[in-house]
């Protein structure tokens, strides 16, 4: 996309703490952080066309990654199995519960494809100066989908499933897996190279008036608006300016409250049921960690312990703490809590590794009577917990804490 149009400093409102401030025009490679909460406000990219190239490559590579063969497994050249990413969906559908199957389909394939197509529309129309209506809205949707595109999580889960299948069979990695790894790498590179401030500015320029008074502002694109009031739609991205507290607080609290009772079935029931020659083994999350450690695969055991147990607990307690501080505000420690929120936001997708391992291992380790893995009854509640926590993290805004503490506009 083209260079930033205005080379002067712009006035924006930090989405995390609500501080209106002006940021200078940056040289390539430079970053600007919020003066108060050190949120990354702008990152000037060197390569403006790289995110477009990545989005196009993702769009082309995703169909073969999902529909071509992923892994082949054989036991002594007698029994063989072939898995495709798309074949995991009917397997989960028949073994556990349909929302999990659809969740896998959406997080692994449909959301990344949708995000890439939104980005292609936005970047191409900025590059060639096409007049596309609602461009800001389309870019906002592509940014919303970022949290729900789990290509990197699928790759790590697939690696663990590969090692698990290798215990009993000879596993070959096929073209679909290589395409999917490329998609995950491109998504990571494109995300790193994306200059969000420049894209927003191309769609609708930020204000250049110095911040002399508190302005209505957008929590998504950080636009500070002169002539609108809180509650009006953002002229750039269509979100609501200065969103109310209750419509964000109540769903976040509800999602956390719904996730807590699900912990009992998720951790007491088995995630994977393994039918072997020697008998049927049912693995809970903690049982799997112990089994892997006993067999010498302690690295994978540690990954599962951190992703499956430690992160969900940290997320639940962390969110309860932050939500309590919205209801019972305190001025001290606002910056620390804002930073803690960013950590929660970054970690929240990773527990999805555990249900995805069950989903990916089920079609590849499918030798009935010899070695057969099916997703167990605990996989669905665990999946639900992670979706609810992600939803809560998405709905919670650190700015709510600043608002109720009366520190936002200062
Ligand atoms: Zn800030
Ligand atoms: Zn906006």
Coordinates of C-alpha atoms and ligand atoms in Angstrom, one line a residue:
X1 CA 0.0 0.0 0.0
X2 CA 1.1 3.6 -0.5
X3 CA 3.1 5.6 1.9
X4 CA 1.5 7.5 4.8
X5 CA 0.0 10.6 3.3
X6 CA 0.5 13.1 6.0
X7 CA 4.0 13.5 7.2
X8 CA 3.0 15.6 10.2
X9 CA 2.1 14.3 13.7
X10 CA -1.4 12.9 14.3
X11 CA -3.7 13.0 17.4
X12 CA -5.1 9.6 18.5
X13 CA -6.6 8.1 21.6
X14 CA -4.9 5.1 23.1
X15 CA -7.4 2.2 23.0
X16 CA -6.1 0.7 26.3
X17 CA -6.0 3.7 28.6
X18 CA -8.0 6.4 26.8
X19 CA -5.2 9.0 26.8
X20 CA -5.4 11.4 23.8
X21 CA -2.0 12.2 22.6
X22 CA -0.1 13.2 19.4
X23 CA 2.4 10.9 17.8
X24 CA 5.0 12.2 15.5
X25 CA 5.6 11.0 11.9
X26 CA 7.9 8.0 12.3
X27 CA 10.9 6.9 10.1
X28 CA 10.6 3.4 8.7
X29 CA 11.1 0.7 11.3
X30 CA 10.3 3.0 14.2
X31 CA 7.6 2.4 16.8
X32 CA 5.5 4.8 19.0
X33 CA 4.1 3.7 22.4
X34 CA 1.5 5.3 24.6
X35 CA 3.1 7.8 27.0
X36 CA 1.0 6.4 29.9
X37 CA 0.4 2.6 29.4
X38 CA 3.1 1.9 26.7
X39 CA 0.6 0.3 24.3
X40 CA 2.1 0.0 20.8
X41 CA 0.3 2.8 19.0
X42 CA 2.2 2.8 15.7
X43 CA 4.7 0.6 14.0
X44 CA 6.1 2.1 10.8
X45 CA 6.7 -0.8 8.4
X46 CA 9.5 -0.9 5.8
X47 CA 7.6 -3.1 3.4
X48 CA 4.2 -1.9 2.7
X49 CA 3.3 -4.5 0.2
X50 CA 4.4 -7.5 2.2
X51 CA 1.1 -8.0 4.1
X52 CA -0.8 -7.9 0.8
X53 CA 1.6 -10.6 -0.7
X54 CA 1.2 -12.7 2.5
X55 CA -2.6 -12.4 2.4
X56 CA -2.7 -13.5 -1.3
X57 CA -0.4 -16.4 -0.7
X58 CA -2.5 -17.5 2.3
X59 CA -5.6 -17.4 0.2
X60 CA -4.0 -19.5 -2.5
X61 CA -2.4 -22.0 -0.2
X62 CA -5.3 -22.6 2.3
X63 CA -7.4 -24.9 0.0
X64 CA -4.6 -27.3 -0.8
X65 CA -3.5 -27.2 2.9
X66 CA -7.0 -28.3 4.0
X67 CA -8.0 -30.7 1.2
X68 CA -4.7 -32.4 0.2
X69 CA -3.4 -35.3 2.3
X70 CA -1.8 -34.2 5.5
X71 CA -0.2 -37.3 7.1
X72 CA 0.1 -40.9 6.1
X73 CA 0.6 -43.6 8.7
X74 CA 1.3 -47.3 8.2
X75 CA 1.9 -50.2 10.6
X76 CA 4.5 -52.6 9.1
X77 CA 3.1 -51.9 5.6
X78 CA 0.0 -53.8 6.5
X79 CA -2.4 -51.2 7.7
X80 CA -2.4 -47.7 6.5
X81 CA -4.3 -44.5 7.0
X82 CA -4.4 -41.1 5.3
X83 CA -5.6 -38.0 7.0
X84 CA -6.6 -34.6 5.7
X85 CA -7.3 -31.5 7.7
X86 CA -10.8 -31.5 6.5
X87 CA -11.3 -35.2 7.5
X88 CA -10.8 -34.2 11.1
X89 CA -14.1 -32.4 11.0
X90 CA -16.5 -35.4 10.4
X91 CA -14.4 -37.5 12.8
X92 CA -14.9 -35.0 15.6
X93 CA -18.5 -34.6 14.5
X94 CA -19.2 -38.3 14.9
X95 CA -17.1 -38.8 18.0
X96 CA -17.9 -35.9 20.2
X97 CA -20.0 -32.9 19.7
X98 CA -20.9 -30.8 16.6
X99 CA -19.9 -27.3 17.9
X100 CA -16.4 -28.6 18.5
X101 CA -16.3 -29.9 14.9
X102 CA -17.5 -26.5 13.5
X103 CA -15.1 -24.7 15.9
X104 CA -12.2 -26.6 14.4
X105 CA -13.4 -25.9 10.9
X106 CA -13.7 -22.2 11.6
X107 CA -10.6 -21.6 13.6
X108 CA -8.3 -23.7 11.4
X109 CA -9.7 -22.8 8.0
X110 CA -12.7 -20.5 7.5
X111 CA -11.6 -17.6 9.7
X112 CA -8.0 -17.5 8.3
X113 CA -9.5 -17.6 4.7
X114 CA -12.0 -14.9 5.6
X115 CA -9.3 -12.7 7.2
X116 CA -7.0 -13.0 4.2
X117 CA -9.8 -12.1 1.8
X118 CA -10.8 -9.0 3.8
X119 CA -7.1 -7.9 3.9
X120 CA -6.8 -8.5 0.1
X121 CA -9.8 -6.2 -0.5
X122 CA -8.5 -3.5 1.8
X123 CA -4.9 -3.5 0.7
X124 CA -5.7 -3.7 -3.1
X125 CA -8.3 -0.9 -2.9
X126 CA -5.8 1.3 -1.0
X127 CA -3.0 0.4 -3.5
X128 CA -5.0 1.1 -6.6
X129 CA -7.2 3.9 -5.1
X130 CA -10.4 2.0 -5.7
X131 CA -13.6 3.4 -4.2
X132 CA -14.8 0.5 -2.0
X133 CA -17.6 1.5 0.5
X134 CA -17.1 0.6 4.2
X135 CA -13.4 -0.1 3.8
X136 CA -12.9 0.9 7.5
X137 CA -15.5 -1.7 8.6
X138 CA -13.9 -4.4 6.4
X139 CA -10.4 -3.7 8.0
X140 CA -12.0 -3.7 11.5
X141 CA -13.5 -7.1 10.8
X142 CA -10.2 -8.5 9.6
X143 CA -8.6 -7.2 12.8
X144 CA -11.3 -8.7 14.9
X145 CA -10.7 -12.1 13.3
X146 CA -7.0 -12.0 14.2
X147 CA -7.7 -13.6 17.7
X148 CA -9.8 -16.4 16.2
X149 CA -7.4 -17.4 13.4
X150 CA -5.5 -20.3 15.0
X151 CA -3.2 -21.5 12.2
X152 CA -0.1 -21.4 14.5
X153 CA -2.0 -23.4 17.2
X154 CA -3.0 -26.0 14.6
X155 CA 0.7 -26.4 13.5
X156 CA 1.9 -27.0 17.1
X157 CA -1.0 -29.4 17.8
X158 CA -0.2 -31.2 14.5
X159 CA 3.4 -31.6 15.5
X160 CA 2.4 -33.3 18.8
X161 CA -0.1 -35.5 17.0
X162 CA 2.7 -36.5 14.6
X163 CA 5.0 -37.6 17.4
X164 CA 2.1 -39.5 19.1
X165 CA 1.3 -41.3 15.9
X166 CA 5.0 -42.1 15.3
X167 CA 5.0 -44.2 18.5
X168 CA 3.0 -47.0 16.9
X169 CA 3.2 -46.4 13.2
X170 CA 5.5 -45.0 10.4
X171 CA 4.2 -41.5 9.6
X172 CA 5.0 -39.5 6.5
X173 CA 4.3 -35.8 6.2
X174 CA 2.4 -35.0 3.0
X175 CA 1.9 -31.9 0.9
X176 CA -1.1 -30.7 2.8
X177 CA 0.9 -30.4 6.0
X178 CA 3.7 -28.4 4.2
X179 CA 1.1 -26.0 2.7
X180 CA -0.5 -25.5 6.1
X181 CA 2.9 -24.8 7.8
X182 CA 3.6 -22.2 5.0
X183 CA 0.1 -20.6 5.7
X184 CA 0.9 -20.3 9.4
X185 CA 4.4 -18.8 8.7
X186 CA 2.9 -16.3 6.2
X187 CA 0.2 -15.3 8.7
X188 CA 2.8 -14.6 11.3
X189 CA 5.0 -12.6 8.8
X190 CA 2.1 -10.7 7.4
X191 CA 0.9 -9.8 10.9
X192 CA 4.4 -8.5 11.9
X193 CA 4.8 -6.4 8.7
X194 CA 1.4 -4.9 8.9
X195 CA 1.5 -1.1 9.5
X196 CA -2.0 -0.7 11.1
X197 CA -1.6 3.1 11.7
X198 CA -0.8 3.7 8.0
X199 CA -3.8 1.5 6.9
X200 CA -6.2 3.4 9.1
X201 CA -4.7 6.7 7.9
X202 CA -5.2 5.7 4.3
X203 CA -8.8 4.8 4.9
X204 CA -9.6 8.0 6.8
X205 CA -6.9 10.3 8.1
X206 CA -6.3 10.8 11.8
X207 CA -6.9 14.2 13.3
X208 CA -3.9 16.6 13.1
X209 CA -5.3 19.1 15.7
X210 CA -3.3 19.0 18.9
X211 CA -5.1 17.3 21.9
X212 CA -6.3 20.3 23.8
X213 CA -9.4 18.8 25.3
X214 CA -11.0 15.4 25.8
X215 CA -12.5 14.2 22.5
X216 CA -14.9 11.4 21.7
X217 CA -12.7 8.5 20.5
X218 CA -12.9 5.1 18.9
X219 CA -11.8 2.1 20.9
X220 CA -10.9 0.1 17.8
X221 CA -9.1 2.4 15.3
X222 CA -8.1 5.0 18.0
X223 CA -9.5 7.9 16.0
X224 CA -10.0 11.1 18.1
X225 CA -13.1 12.8 16.7
X226 CA -13.8 16.5 17.0
X227 CA -17.4 16.9 16.0
X228 CA -19.1 13.8 17.4
X229 CA -20.4 12.7 20.7
X230 CA -19.9 9.4 22.7
X231 CA -22.2 6.7 21.3
X232 CA -22.1 7.9 17.7
X233 CA -20.7 5.6 15.1
X234 CA -17.0 6.0 14.3
X235 CA -16.6 7.8 11.0
X236 CA -13.7 5.5 10.0
X237 CA -14.4 2.0 11.2
X238 CA -18.1 2.1 12.2
X239 CA -17.6 1.0 15.8
X240 CA -19.2 3.0 18.6
X241 CA -17.3 6.0 20.0
X242 CA -16.5 5.8 23.8
X243 CA -18.4 2.5 24.3
X244 CA -20.5 2.1 27.4
X245 CA -19.1 0.0 30.2
X246 CA -22.0 -2.5 30.8
X247 CA -22.3 -3.9 27.3
X248 CA -18.6 -4.9 27.5
X249 CA -18.4 -5.8 31.2
X250 CA -21.5 -8.0 31.5
X251 CA -20.7 -10.5 28.6
X252 CA -17.1 -10.8 29.7
X253 CA -18.2 -11.6 33.3
X254 CA -20.9 -14.0 32.0
X255 CA -18.4 -15.9 29.9
X256 CA -15.9 -16.3 32.8
X257 CA -18.8 -17.4 35.1
X258 CA -19.9 -20.0 32.5
X259 CA -16.3 -21.3 32.1
X260 CA -15.6 -22.0 35.7
X261 CA -18.1 -24.9 36.3
X262 CA -16.9 -26.6 33.0
X263 CA -13.5 -27.1 34.6
X264 CA -14.8 -30.1 36.5
X265 CA -15.8 -32.3 33.5
X266 CA -12.9 -30.9 31.4
X267 CA -10.2 -32.0 33.8
X268 CA -11.8 -35.1 35.4
X269 CA -13.0 -36.8 32.1
X270 CA -10.6 -38.1 29.5
X271 CA -9.5 -35.9 26.6
X272 CA -8.4 -38.9 24.5
X273 CA -9.4 -42.5 24.6
X274 CA -6.8 -44.8 23.3
X275 CA -7.8 -48.4 22.3
X276 CA -4.6 -50.5 22.2
X277 CA -3.9 -54.2 21.9
X278 CA -3.0 -54.2 25.6
X279 CA -6.3 -52.5 26.7
X280 CA -8.2 -49.3 26.6
X281 CA -6.4 -46.3 28.0
X282 CA -8.3 -43.1 28.9
X283 CA -6.2 -40.0 29.2
X284 CA -7.1 -37.0 31.2
X285 CA -5.1 -33.8 30.6
X286 CA -3.0 -34.5 33.7
X287 CA -2.8 -38.2 33.0
X288 CA -1.4 -37.5 29.6
X289 CA 1.3 -35.2 31.1
X290 CA 2.3 -38.0 33.4
X291 CA 2.3 -40.7 30.7
X292 CA 4.4 -38.6 28.4
X293 CA 6.9 -37.8 31.2
X294 CA 7.1 -41.5 32.1
X295 CA 7.8 -42.5 28.5
X296 CA 10.6 -39.9 28.2
X297 CA 8.7 -37.3 26.2
X298 CA 8.9 -34.8 29.0
X299 CA 9.2 -31.8 26.5
X300 CA 5.8 -32.6 25.1
X301 CA 4.5 -33.3 28.6
X302 CA 5.6 -29.8 29.6
X303 CA 3.9 -28.2 26.6
X304 CA 0.6 -29.9 27.5
X305 CA 0.9 -29.0 31.2
X306 CA 1.5 -25.3 30.4
X307 CA -1.1 -25.0 27.6
X308 CA -3.7 -27.3 29.0
X309 CA -3.6 -26.5 32.8
X310 CA -1.4 -23.5 33.7
X311 CA -2.7 -21.0 31.0
X312 CA -6.4 -21.7 31.6
X313 CA -6.0 -21.2 35.3
X314 CA -4.0 -18.0 34.9
X315 CA -6.6 -16.7 32.4
X316 CA -9.6 -17.4 34.7
X317 CA -8.0 -15.9 37.8
X318 CA -6.5 -13.0 35.8
X319 CA -9.8 -12.1 34.2
X320 CA -11.7 -12.3 37.6
X321 CA -9.1 -9.9 39.1
X322 CA -9.4 -7.4 36.2
X323 CA -13.2 -7.6 36.2
X324 CA -13.3 -7.0 39.9
X325 CA -11.1 -3.9 39.4
X326 CA -13.7 -2.5 37.0
X327 CA -16.4 -3.0 39.6
X328 CA -14.3 -1.9 42.6
X329 CA -12.0 0.6 41.0
X330 CA -8.5 1.5 42.3
X331 CA -6.2 4.1 40.8
X332 CA -3.0 2.3 41.9
X333 CA -1.7 -0.4 39.6
X334 CA -3.7 0.6 36.5
X335 CA -0.7 0.3 34.3
X336 CA 0.3 -3.1 35.7
X337 CA -3.2 -4.4 35.2
X338 CA -3.2 -3.0 31.7
X339 CA 0.0 -4.9 31.0
X340 CA -1.4 -8.0 32.6
X341 CA -4.3 -7.8 30.2
X342 CA -2.0 -7.8 27.2
X343 CA -0.3 -10.9 28.5
X344 CA -3.7 -12.6 28.9
X345 CA -4.7 -11.5 25.4
X346 CA -1.5 -12.9 23.9
X347 CA -1.8 -16.3 25.7
X348 CA -5.5 -17.0 25.4
X349 CA -5.5 -19.0 22.2
X350 CA -2.8 -21.5 23.1
X351 CA -4.8 -23.9 25.3
X352 CA -6.6 -24.8 22.1
X353 CA -3.6 -27.0 21.4
X354 CA -5.1 -29.7 23.6
X355 CA -8.5 -30.3 21.9
X356 CA -6.8 -29.8 18.6
X357 CA -4.3 -32.6 19.3
X358 CA -7.2 -34.9 20.0
X359 CA -8.9 -33.7 16.8
X360 CA -5.8 -34.2 14.6
X361 CA -4.6 -37.5 16.2
X362 CA -8.0 -39.2 15.9
X363 CA -8.0 -39.6 12.1
X364 CA -4.3 -40.5 11.8
X365 CA -4.2 -43.1 14.7
X366 CA -7.1 -45.1 13.6
X367 CA -6.1 -48.8 13.5
X368 CA -9.0 -50.5 15.1
X369 CA -8.1 -53.0 17.7
X370 CA -4.3 -52.3 17.5
X371 CA -4.0 -48.6 18.2
X372 CA -7.0 -46.3 17.9
X373 CA -7.4 -42.8 19.3
X374 CA -10.8 -41.2 19.7
X375 CA -11.5 -37.8 21.2
X376 CA -12.8 -38.3 24.8
X377 CA -15.7 -36.7 26.6
X378 CA -13.4 -34.1 28.3
X379 CA -12.4 -32.6 24.9
X380 CA -15.7 -30.8 24.4
X381 CA -15.9 -29.0 27.8
X382 CA -12.2 -28.0 27.5
X383 CA -12.9 -26.6 24.1
X384 CA -15.9 -24.7 25.5
X385 CA -13.8 -23.3 28.3
X386 CA -11.2 -22.0 25.9
X387 CA -13.8 -20.4 23.6
X388 CA -15.5 -18.7 26.6
X389 CA -12.2 -17.4 27.9
X390 CA -11.3 -16.1 24.5
X391 CA -14.7 -14.4 24.2
X392 CA -14.2 -12.8 27.7
X393 CA -10.7 -11.5 26.8
X394 CA -12.1 -10.1 23.6
X395 CA -15.0 -8.4 25.3
X396 CA -13.1 -7.0 28.3
X397 CA -11.3 -3.7 27.6
X398 CA -8.6 -2.4 29.9
X399 CA -10.0 1.0 29.2
X400 CA -13.0 0.1 31.4
X401 CA -10.7 0.0 34.4
X402 CA -9.4 3.5 33.6
X403 CA -12.9 4.8 33.1
X404 CA -14.3 3.6 36.4
X405 CA -11.2 4.7 38.3
X406 CA -11.8 8.2 36.8
X407 CA -8.3 8.3 35.3
X408 CA -9.2 8.1 31.6
X409 CA -9.2 11.7 30.5
X410 CA -6.4 12.9 32.8
Ligands
LIG1 ZN1 -2.3 4.1 26.8
LIG2 ZN1 -13.0 3.6 14.7

